Coordinates of C-alpha atoms in Angstrom, one line a residue:
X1371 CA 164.2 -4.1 263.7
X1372 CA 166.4 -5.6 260.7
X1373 CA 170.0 -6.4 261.6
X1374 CA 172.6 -6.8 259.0
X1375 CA 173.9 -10.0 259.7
X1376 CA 178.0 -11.0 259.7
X1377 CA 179.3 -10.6 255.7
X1378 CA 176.8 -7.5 255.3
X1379 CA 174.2 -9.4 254.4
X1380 CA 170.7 -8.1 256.0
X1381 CA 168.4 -10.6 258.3
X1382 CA 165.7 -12.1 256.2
X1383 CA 162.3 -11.5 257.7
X1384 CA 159.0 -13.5 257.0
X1385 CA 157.1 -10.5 256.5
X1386 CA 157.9 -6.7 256.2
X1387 CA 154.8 -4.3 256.5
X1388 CA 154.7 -0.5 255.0
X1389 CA 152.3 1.5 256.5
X1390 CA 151.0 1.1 259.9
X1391 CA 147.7 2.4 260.0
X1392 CA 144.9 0.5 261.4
X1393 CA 144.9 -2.6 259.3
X1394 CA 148.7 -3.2 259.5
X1395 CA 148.4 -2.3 263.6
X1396 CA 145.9 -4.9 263.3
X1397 CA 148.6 -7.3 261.4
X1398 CA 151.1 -6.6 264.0
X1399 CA 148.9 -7.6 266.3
X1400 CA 147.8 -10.7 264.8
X1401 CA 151.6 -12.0 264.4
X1402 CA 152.1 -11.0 267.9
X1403 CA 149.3 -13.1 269.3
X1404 CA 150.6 -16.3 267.7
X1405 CA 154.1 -15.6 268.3
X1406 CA 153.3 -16.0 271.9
X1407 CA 151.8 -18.5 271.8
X1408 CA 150.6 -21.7 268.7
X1409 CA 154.2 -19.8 267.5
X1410 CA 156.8 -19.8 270.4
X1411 CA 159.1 -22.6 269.1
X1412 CA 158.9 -20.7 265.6
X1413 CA 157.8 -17.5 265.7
X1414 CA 157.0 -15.5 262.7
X1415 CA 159.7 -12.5 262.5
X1416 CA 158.1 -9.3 261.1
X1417 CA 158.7 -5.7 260.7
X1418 CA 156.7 -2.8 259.7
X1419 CA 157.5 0.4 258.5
X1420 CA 155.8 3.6 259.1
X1421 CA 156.6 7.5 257.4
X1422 CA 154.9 9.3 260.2
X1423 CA 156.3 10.2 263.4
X1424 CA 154.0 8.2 265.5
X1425 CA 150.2 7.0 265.1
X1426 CA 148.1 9.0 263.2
X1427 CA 144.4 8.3 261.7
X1428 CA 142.4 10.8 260.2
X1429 CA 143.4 13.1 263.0
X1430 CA 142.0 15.8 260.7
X1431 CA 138.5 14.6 261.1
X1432 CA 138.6 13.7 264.9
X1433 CA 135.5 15.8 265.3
X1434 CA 134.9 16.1 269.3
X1435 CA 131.6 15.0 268.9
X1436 CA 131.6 12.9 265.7
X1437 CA 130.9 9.0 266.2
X1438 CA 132.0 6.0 264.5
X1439 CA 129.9 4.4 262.2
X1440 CA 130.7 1.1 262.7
X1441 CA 130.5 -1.3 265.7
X1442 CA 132.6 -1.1 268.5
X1443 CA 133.1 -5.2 268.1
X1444 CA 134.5 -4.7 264.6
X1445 CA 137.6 -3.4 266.3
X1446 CA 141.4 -4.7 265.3
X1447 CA 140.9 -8.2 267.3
X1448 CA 137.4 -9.2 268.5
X1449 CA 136.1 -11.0 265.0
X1450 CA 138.9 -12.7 264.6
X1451 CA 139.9 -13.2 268.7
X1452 CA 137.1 -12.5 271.2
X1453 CA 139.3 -13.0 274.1
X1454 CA 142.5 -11.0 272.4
X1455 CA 143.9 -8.7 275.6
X1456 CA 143.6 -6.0 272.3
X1457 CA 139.9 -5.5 272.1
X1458 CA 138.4 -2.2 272.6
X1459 CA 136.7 -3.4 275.9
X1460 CA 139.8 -4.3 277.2
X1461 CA 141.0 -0.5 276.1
X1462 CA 137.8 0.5 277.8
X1463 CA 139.0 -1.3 281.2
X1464 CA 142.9 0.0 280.7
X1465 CA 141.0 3.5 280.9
X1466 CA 138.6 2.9 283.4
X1467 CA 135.0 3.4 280.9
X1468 CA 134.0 0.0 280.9
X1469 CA 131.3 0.5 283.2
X1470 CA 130.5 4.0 281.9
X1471 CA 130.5 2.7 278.2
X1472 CA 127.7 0.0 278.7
X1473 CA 125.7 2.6 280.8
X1474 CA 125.7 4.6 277.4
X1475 CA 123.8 1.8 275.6
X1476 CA 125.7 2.7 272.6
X1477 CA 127.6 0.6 269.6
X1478 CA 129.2 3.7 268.3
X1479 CA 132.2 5.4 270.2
X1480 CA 133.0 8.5 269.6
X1481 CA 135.7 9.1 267.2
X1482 CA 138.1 10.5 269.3
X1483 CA 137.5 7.2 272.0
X1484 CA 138.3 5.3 268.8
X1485 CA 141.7 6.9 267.9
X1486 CA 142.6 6.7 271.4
X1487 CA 142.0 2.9 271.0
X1488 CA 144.2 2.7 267.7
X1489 CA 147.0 4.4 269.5
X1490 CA 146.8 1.9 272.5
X1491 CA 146.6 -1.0 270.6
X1492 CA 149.7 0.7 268.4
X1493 CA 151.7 1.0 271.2
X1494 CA 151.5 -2.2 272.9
X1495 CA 153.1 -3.9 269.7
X1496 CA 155.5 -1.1 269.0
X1497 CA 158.6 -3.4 269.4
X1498 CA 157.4 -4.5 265.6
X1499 CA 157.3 -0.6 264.4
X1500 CA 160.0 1.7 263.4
X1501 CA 158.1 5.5 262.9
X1502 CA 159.7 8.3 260.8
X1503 CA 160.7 5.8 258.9
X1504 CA 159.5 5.8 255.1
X1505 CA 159.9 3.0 251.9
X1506 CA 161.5 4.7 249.2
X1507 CA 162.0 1.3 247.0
X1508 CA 161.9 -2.5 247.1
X1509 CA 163.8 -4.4 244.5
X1510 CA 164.2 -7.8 244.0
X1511 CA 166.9 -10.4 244.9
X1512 CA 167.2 -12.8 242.2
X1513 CA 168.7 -16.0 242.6
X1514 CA 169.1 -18.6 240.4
X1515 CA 166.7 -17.0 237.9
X1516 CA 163.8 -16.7 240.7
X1517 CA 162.9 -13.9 243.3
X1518 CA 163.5 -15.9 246.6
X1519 CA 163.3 -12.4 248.6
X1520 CA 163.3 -8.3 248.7
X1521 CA 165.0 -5.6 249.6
X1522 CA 163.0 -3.1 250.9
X1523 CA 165.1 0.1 250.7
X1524 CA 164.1 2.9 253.8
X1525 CA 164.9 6.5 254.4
X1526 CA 164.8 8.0 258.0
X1527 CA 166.7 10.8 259.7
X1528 CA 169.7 8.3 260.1
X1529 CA 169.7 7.6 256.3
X1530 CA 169.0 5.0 254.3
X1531 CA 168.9 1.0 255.4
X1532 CA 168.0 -1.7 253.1
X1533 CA 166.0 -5.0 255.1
X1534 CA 165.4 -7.7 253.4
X1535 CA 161.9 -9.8 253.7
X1536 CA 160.1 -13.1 252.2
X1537 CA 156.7 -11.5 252.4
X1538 CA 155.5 -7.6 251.9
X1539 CA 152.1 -6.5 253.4
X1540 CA 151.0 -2.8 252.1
X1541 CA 148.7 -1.0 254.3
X1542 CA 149.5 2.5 252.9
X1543 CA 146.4 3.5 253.4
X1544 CA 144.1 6.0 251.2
X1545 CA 145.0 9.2 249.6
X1546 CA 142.5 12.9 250.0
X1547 CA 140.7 12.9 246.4
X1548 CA 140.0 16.5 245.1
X1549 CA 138.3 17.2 241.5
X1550 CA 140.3 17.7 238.7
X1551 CA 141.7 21.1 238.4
X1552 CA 141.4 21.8 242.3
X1553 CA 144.7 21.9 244.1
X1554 CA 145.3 22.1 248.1
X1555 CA 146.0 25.4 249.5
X1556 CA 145.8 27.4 252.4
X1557 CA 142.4 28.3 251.8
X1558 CA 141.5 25.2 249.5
X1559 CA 140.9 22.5 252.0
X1560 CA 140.2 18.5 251.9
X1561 CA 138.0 17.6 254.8
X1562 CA 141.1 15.5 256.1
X1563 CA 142.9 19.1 256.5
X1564 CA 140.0 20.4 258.6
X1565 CA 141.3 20.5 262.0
X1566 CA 144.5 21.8 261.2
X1567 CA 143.7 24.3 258.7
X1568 CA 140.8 26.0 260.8
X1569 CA 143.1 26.5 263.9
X1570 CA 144.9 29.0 261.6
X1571 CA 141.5 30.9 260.9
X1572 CA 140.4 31.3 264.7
X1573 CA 141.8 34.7 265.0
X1574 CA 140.0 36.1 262.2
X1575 CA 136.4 36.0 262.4
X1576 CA 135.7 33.9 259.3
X1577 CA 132.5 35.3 258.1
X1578 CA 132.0 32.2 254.7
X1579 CA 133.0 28.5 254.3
X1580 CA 131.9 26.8 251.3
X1581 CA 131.7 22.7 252.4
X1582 CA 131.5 20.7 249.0
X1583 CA 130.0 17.2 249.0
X1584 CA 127.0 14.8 250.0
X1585 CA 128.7 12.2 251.9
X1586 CA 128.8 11.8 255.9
X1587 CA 132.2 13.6 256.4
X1588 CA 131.0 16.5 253.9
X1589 CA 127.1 16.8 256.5
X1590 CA 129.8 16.5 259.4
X1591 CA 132.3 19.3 258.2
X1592 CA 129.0 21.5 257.9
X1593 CA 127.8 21.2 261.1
X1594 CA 131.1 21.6 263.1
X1595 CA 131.8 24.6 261.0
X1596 CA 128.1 25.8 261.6
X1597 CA 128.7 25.6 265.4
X1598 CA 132.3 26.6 265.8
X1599 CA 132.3 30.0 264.1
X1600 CA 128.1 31.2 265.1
X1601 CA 129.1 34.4 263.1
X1602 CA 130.5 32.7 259.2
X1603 CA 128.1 31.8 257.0
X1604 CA 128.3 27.6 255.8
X1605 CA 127.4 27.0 252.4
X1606 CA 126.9 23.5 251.3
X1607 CA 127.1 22.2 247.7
X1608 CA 126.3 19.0 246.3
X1609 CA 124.4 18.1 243.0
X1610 CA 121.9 15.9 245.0
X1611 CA 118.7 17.4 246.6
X1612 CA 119.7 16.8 249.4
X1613 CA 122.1 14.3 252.0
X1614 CA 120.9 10.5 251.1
X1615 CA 120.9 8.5 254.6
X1616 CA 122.8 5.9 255.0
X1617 CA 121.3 2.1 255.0
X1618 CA 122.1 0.7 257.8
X1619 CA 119.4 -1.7 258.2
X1620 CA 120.2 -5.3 259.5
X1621 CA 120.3 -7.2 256.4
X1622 CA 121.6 -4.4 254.4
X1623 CA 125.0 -4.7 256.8
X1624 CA 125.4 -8.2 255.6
X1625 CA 127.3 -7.0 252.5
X1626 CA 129.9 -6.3 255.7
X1627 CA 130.1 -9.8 256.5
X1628 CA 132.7 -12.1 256.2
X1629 CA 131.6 -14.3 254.3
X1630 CA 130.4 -11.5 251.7
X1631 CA 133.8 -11.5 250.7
X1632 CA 133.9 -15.2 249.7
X1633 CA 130.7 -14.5 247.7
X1634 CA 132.0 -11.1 246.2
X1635 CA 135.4 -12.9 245.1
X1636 CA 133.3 -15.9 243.5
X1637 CA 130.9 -14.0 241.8
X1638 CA 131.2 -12.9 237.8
X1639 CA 132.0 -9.7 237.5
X1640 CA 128.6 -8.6 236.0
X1641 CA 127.5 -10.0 239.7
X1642 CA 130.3 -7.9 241.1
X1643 CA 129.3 -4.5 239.7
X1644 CA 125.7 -5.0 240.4
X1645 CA 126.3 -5.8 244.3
X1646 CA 128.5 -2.6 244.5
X1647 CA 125.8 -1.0 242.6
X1648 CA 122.5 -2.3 245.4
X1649 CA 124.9 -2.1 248.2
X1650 CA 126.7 1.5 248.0
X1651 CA 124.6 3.5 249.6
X1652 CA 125.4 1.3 253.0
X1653 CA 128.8 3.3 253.0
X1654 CA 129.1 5.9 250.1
X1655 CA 127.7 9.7 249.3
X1656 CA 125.6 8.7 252.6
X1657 CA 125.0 10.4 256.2
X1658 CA 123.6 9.0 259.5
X1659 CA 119.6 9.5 259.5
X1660 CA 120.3 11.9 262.9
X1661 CA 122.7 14.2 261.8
X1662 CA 120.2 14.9 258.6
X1663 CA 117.8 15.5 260.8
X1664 CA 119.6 17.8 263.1
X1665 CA 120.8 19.9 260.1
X1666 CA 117.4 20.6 258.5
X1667 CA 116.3 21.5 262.0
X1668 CA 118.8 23.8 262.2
X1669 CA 117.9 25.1 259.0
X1670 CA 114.5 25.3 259.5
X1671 CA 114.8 27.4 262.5
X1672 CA 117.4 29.9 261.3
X1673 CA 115.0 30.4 258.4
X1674 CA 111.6 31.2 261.3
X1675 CA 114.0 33.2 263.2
X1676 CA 115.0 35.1 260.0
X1677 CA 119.0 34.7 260.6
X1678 CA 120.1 32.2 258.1
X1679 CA 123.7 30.8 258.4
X1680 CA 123.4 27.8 257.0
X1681 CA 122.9 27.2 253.6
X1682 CA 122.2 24.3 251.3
X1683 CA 122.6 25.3 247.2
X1684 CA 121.6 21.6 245.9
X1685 CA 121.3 20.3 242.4
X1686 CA 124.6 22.3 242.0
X1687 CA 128.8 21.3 241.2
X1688 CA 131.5 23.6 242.0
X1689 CA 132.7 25.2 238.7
X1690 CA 135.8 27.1 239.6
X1691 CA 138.0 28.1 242.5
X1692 CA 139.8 31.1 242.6
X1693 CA 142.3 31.6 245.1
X1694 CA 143.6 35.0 246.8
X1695 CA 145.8 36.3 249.8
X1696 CA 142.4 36.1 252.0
X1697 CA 140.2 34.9 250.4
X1698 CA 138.7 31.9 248.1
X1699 CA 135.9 32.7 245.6
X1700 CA 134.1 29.5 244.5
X1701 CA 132.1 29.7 241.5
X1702 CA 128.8 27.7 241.9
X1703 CA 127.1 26.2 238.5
X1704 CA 123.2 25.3 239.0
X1705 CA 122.6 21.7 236.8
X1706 CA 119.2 22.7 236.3
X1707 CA 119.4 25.8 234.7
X1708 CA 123.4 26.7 233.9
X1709 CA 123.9 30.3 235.8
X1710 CA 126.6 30.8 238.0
X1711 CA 126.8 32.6 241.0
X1712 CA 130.0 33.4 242.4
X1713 CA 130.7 32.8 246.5
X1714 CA 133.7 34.7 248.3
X1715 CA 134.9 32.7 251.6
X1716 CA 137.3 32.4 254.1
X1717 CA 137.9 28.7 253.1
X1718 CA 136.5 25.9 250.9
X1719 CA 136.3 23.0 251.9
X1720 CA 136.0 19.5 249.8
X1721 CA 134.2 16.6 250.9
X1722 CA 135.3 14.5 248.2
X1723 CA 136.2 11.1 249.6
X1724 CA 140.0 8.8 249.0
X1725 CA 141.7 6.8 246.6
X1726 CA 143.6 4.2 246.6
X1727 CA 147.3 4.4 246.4
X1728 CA 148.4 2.4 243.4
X1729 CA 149.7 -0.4 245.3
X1730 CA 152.3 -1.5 242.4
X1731 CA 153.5 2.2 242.7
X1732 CA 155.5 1.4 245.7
X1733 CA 157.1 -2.0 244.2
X1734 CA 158.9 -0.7 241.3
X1735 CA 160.6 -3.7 239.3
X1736 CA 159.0 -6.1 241.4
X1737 CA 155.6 -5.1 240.1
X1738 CA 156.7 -6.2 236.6
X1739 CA 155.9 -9.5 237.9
X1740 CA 152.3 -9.2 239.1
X1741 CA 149.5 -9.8 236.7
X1742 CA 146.8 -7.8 236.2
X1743 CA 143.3 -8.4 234.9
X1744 CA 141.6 -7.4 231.5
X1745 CA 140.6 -3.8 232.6
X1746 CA 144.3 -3.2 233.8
X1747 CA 143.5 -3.8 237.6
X1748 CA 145.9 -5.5 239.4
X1749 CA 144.8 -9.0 240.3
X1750 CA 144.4 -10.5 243.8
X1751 CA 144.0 -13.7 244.9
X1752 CA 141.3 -14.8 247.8
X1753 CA 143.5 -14.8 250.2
X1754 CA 144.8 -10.9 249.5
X1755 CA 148.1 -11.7 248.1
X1756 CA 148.9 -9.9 244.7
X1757 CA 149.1 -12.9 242.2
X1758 CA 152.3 -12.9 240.2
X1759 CA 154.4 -14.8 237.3
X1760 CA 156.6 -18.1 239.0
X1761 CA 159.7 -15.9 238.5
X1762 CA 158.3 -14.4 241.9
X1763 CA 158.5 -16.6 245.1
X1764 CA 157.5 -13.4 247.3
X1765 CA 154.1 -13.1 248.9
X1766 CA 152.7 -9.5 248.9
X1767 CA 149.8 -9.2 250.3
X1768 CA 147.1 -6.0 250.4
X1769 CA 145.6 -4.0 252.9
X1770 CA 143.4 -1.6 250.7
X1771 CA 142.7 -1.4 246.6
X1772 CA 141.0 -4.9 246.5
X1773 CA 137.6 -3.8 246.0
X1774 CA 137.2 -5.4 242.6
X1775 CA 138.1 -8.6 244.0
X1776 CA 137.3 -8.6 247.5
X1777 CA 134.0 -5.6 247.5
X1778 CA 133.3 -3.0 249.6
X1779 CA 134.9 -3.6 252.9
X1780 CA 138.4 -3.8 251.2
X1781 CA 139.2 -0.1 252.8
X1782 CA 136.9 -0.4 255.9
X1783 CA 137.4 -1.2 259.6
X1784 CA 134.4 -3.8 259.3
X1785 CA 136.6 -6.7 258.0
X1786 CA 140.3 -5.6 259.3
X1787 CA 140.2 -8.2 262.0
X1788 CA 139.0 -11.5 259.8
X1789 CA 141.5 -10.1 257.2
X1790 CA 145.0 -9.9 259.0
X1791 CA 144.0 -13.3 260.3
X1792 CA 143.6 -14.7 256.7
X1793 CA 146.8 -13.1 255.7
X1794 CA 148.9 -14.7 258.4
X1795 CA 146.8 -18.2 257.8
X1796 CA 148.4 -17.5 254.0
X1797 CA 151.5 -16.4 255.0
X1798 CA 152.7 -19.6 257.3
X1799 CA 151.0 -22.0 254.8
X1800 CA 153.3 -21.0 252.2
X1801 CA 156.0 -21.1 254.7
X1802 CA 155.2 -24.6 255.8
X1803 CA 155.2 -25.4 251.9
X1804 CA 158.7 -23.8 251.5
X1805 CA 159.8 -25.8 254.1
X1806 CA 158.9 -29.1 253.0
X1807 CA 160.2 -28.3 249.1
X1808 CA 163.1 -27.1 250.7
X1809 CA 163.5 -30.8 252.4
X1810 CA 162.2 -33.4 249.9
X1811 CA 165.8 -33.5 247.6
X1812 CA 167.4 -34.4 251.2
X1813 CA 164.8 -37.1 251.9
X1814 CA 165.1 -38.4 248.4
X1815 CA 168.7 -37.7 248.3
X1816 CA 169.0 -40.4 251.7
X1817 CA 166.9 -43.1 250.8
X1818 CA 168.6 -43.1 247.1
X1819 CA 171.7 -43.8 248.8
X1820 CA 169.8 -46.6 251.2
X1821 CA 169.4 -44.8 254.4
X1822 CA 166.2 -44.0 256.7
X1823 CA 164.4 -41.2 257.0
X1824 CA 162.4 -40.1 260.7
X1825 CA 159.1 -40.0 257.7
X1826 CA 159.8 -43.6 256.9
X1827 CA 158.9 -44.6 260.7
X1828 CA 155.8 -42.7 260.2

């Protein structure tokens, strides 16, 4: 934790983090390896920052029987540090599964197994995290014309502190997307909402829920919803006909890769677009090939047995919500033909994916000195550090919003582990190179005046 050193000046740290979420657990991580040990004799002093109360990750879509669609070795540590003590296997042997887990034959944990990972690995470097703690600003410190560091300015229940930092890494994460014109409500839900809001509806024999959205989470909301309340209707609405699988095919995957991201950052930006264009169905408005499967089954039979509950109204968009006390009605717009039909429910539910957070939003006047490109995107250099004007001597450094520069794994678990390692890589070259600036006057300042230096015996 920042002290405030004798004078009331507070304790410079080589890096601060906001967020701690899986990347910047990851990060934490990452500075604690070296620290103990290529680090010892000068360890890298970080801190990170975090508004909730303790680790939380999608806990809204922790599905019990919903699975990860990524491979168990693209955890926090193992691309980066096969033998880390961090991996999920070693989680797997802290909770006595290992055995059990290679019985099941599986790459894909369950998503619940998966959070309970992230909150392991969170807590064994939780000497580096402050929860319930939240960044309300970060200004710079000027000296002699130049931002040498920042204040980073945090609220908590005891108040506000400022801590001071040569480096920032933002890992705030993504924010729920919903149309335009569509607020949250009690019975207007984003899928990250799901859990919580439908404990409220238990009670009250739901009899509707309108799920909109063609993507993985969307085909996932519909079937929990589908099995949880066997007397509510689920209607789904998308403007496709019907869920698109997902490629996951071997050399599809490669667009995962690491080195993907060198080619992506290389390539022109006509190159750029078209890769995101070939390569997005590998991740979005996709679902897994079984659950597709197991949902027109479902459909199919419901329709034999004559007792349909689940209901798909494709080549459709939502038109208009309604809210009431107890109910929602959702106003449904064929694209083929125009009419409307209108759809009462207990709840509506939208699919409709993240953004971003504006990653300059955070950094007030200090993002007055980062550059952006010629469509008014931030820019971001290779190795994920914002780049800025000289006025600014600060590294800061992204977790997330580098998908024009970096492509499609820029907000995925798929590339967290070679990415923290690059940052850190970054972070104690620059501090090596501060160093030796920071020495050469002295050098030059003793052999002007005829003396030795230990560099001269070298």
């Amino acid at each position: 934790m920042s002290q405030v050193l004798p004078g009331g000046t507070p304790q410079v740290h080589d890096l601060i983090g906001i967020g701690f979420g899986p990347s910047n657990v990851a990060m934490a991580i990452a500075l604690s390896e070296h620290n103990s040990t290529v680090g010892r004799q000068d360890p890298v002093t970080a801190h990170f920052f975090e508004q909730q109360s303790g680790f939380g990750w999608h806990r809204g879509m922790l599905i019990d029987d919903a699975t990860m669609q990524v491979s168990f070795l693209k955890d926090l540590v193992t691309l980066r540090n096969p033998a880390s003590e961090f991996s999920f296997l070693c989680y797997l042997q802290s909770r006595g599964r290992l055995i059990d887990f290679i019985n099941h034959k599986n790459l894909f944990p369950l998503r619940v197994e998966f959070h309970d990972y992230l909150e392991w690995a969170a807590a064994k470097v939780d000497d580096l995290v402050s929860y319930g703690h939240e960044v309300v600003a970060v200004t710079p410190f000027v000296h002699d014309g130049t931002v040498e560091h920042l204040d980073v300015t945090v609220r908590s229940a005891e108040g506000l502190s400022v801590h001071r930092a040569r480096n920032l890494v933002i890992g705030t994460g993504l924010r729920p997307l919903m149309p335009d014109g569509v607020e949250r409500g009690d019975r207007v839900w984003h899928n990250s909402d799901l859990l919580r809001k439908v404990d409220g509806l238990q009670g009250d024999a739901p009899s509707r829920f309108v799920v909109v959205g063609a993507g993985q989470s969307a085909a996932e909301n519909v079937a929990y919803l589908h099995r949880r309340f066997p007397g509510a209707e689920v209607c789904a609405v998308f403007s496709r006909y019907g869920y698109s699988p997902a490629d996951d095919s071997s050399f599809a995957n490669r667009i995962f890769d690491p080195d993907a991201v060198d080619d992506f950052f290389a390539a022109p930006e006509e190159v750029k677009r078209r890769l995101m264009a070939y390569h997005g169905n590998t991740n979005y408005s996709v679902v897994d090939i079984d659950l597709i499967d197991d949902l027109y089954r479902q459909a199919y039979r419901e329709k034999v047995l004559g007792a349909e509950r689940l209901r798909f109204l494709n080549v459709s968009r939502v038109a208009g919500v309604a809210e009431g006390a107890d109910r929602v009605r959702v106003t449904v717009r064929s694209l083929v033909t125009e009419e409307e039909a209108e759809l009462d429910a207990d709840a509506v539910v939208f699919a409709t994916g993240y953004s971003p957070a504006d990653p300059l939003g955070i950094l007030g006047p200090v993002g007055e000195h980062c550059l952006r490109d010629d469509a008014g995107r931030v820019r971001v250099q290779r190795d994920y550090r914002i780049a800025t004007d000289p006025a600014l001597r600060c590294g800061v450094y992204l977790q997330g919003g580098t998908e024009h520069t970096h492509g499609i794994t820029t907000s995925l678990l798929s590339n967290t582990a070679i990415r923290v390692g690059e940052i850190l890589d970054s972070l104690l070259g620059r501090r090596a190179k501060a160093a030796s600036d920071a020495s050469r006057p002295v050098i030059e300042a003793v052999r002007g005046a005829g003396g030795r230096t230990s560099a001269d015996h070298r």
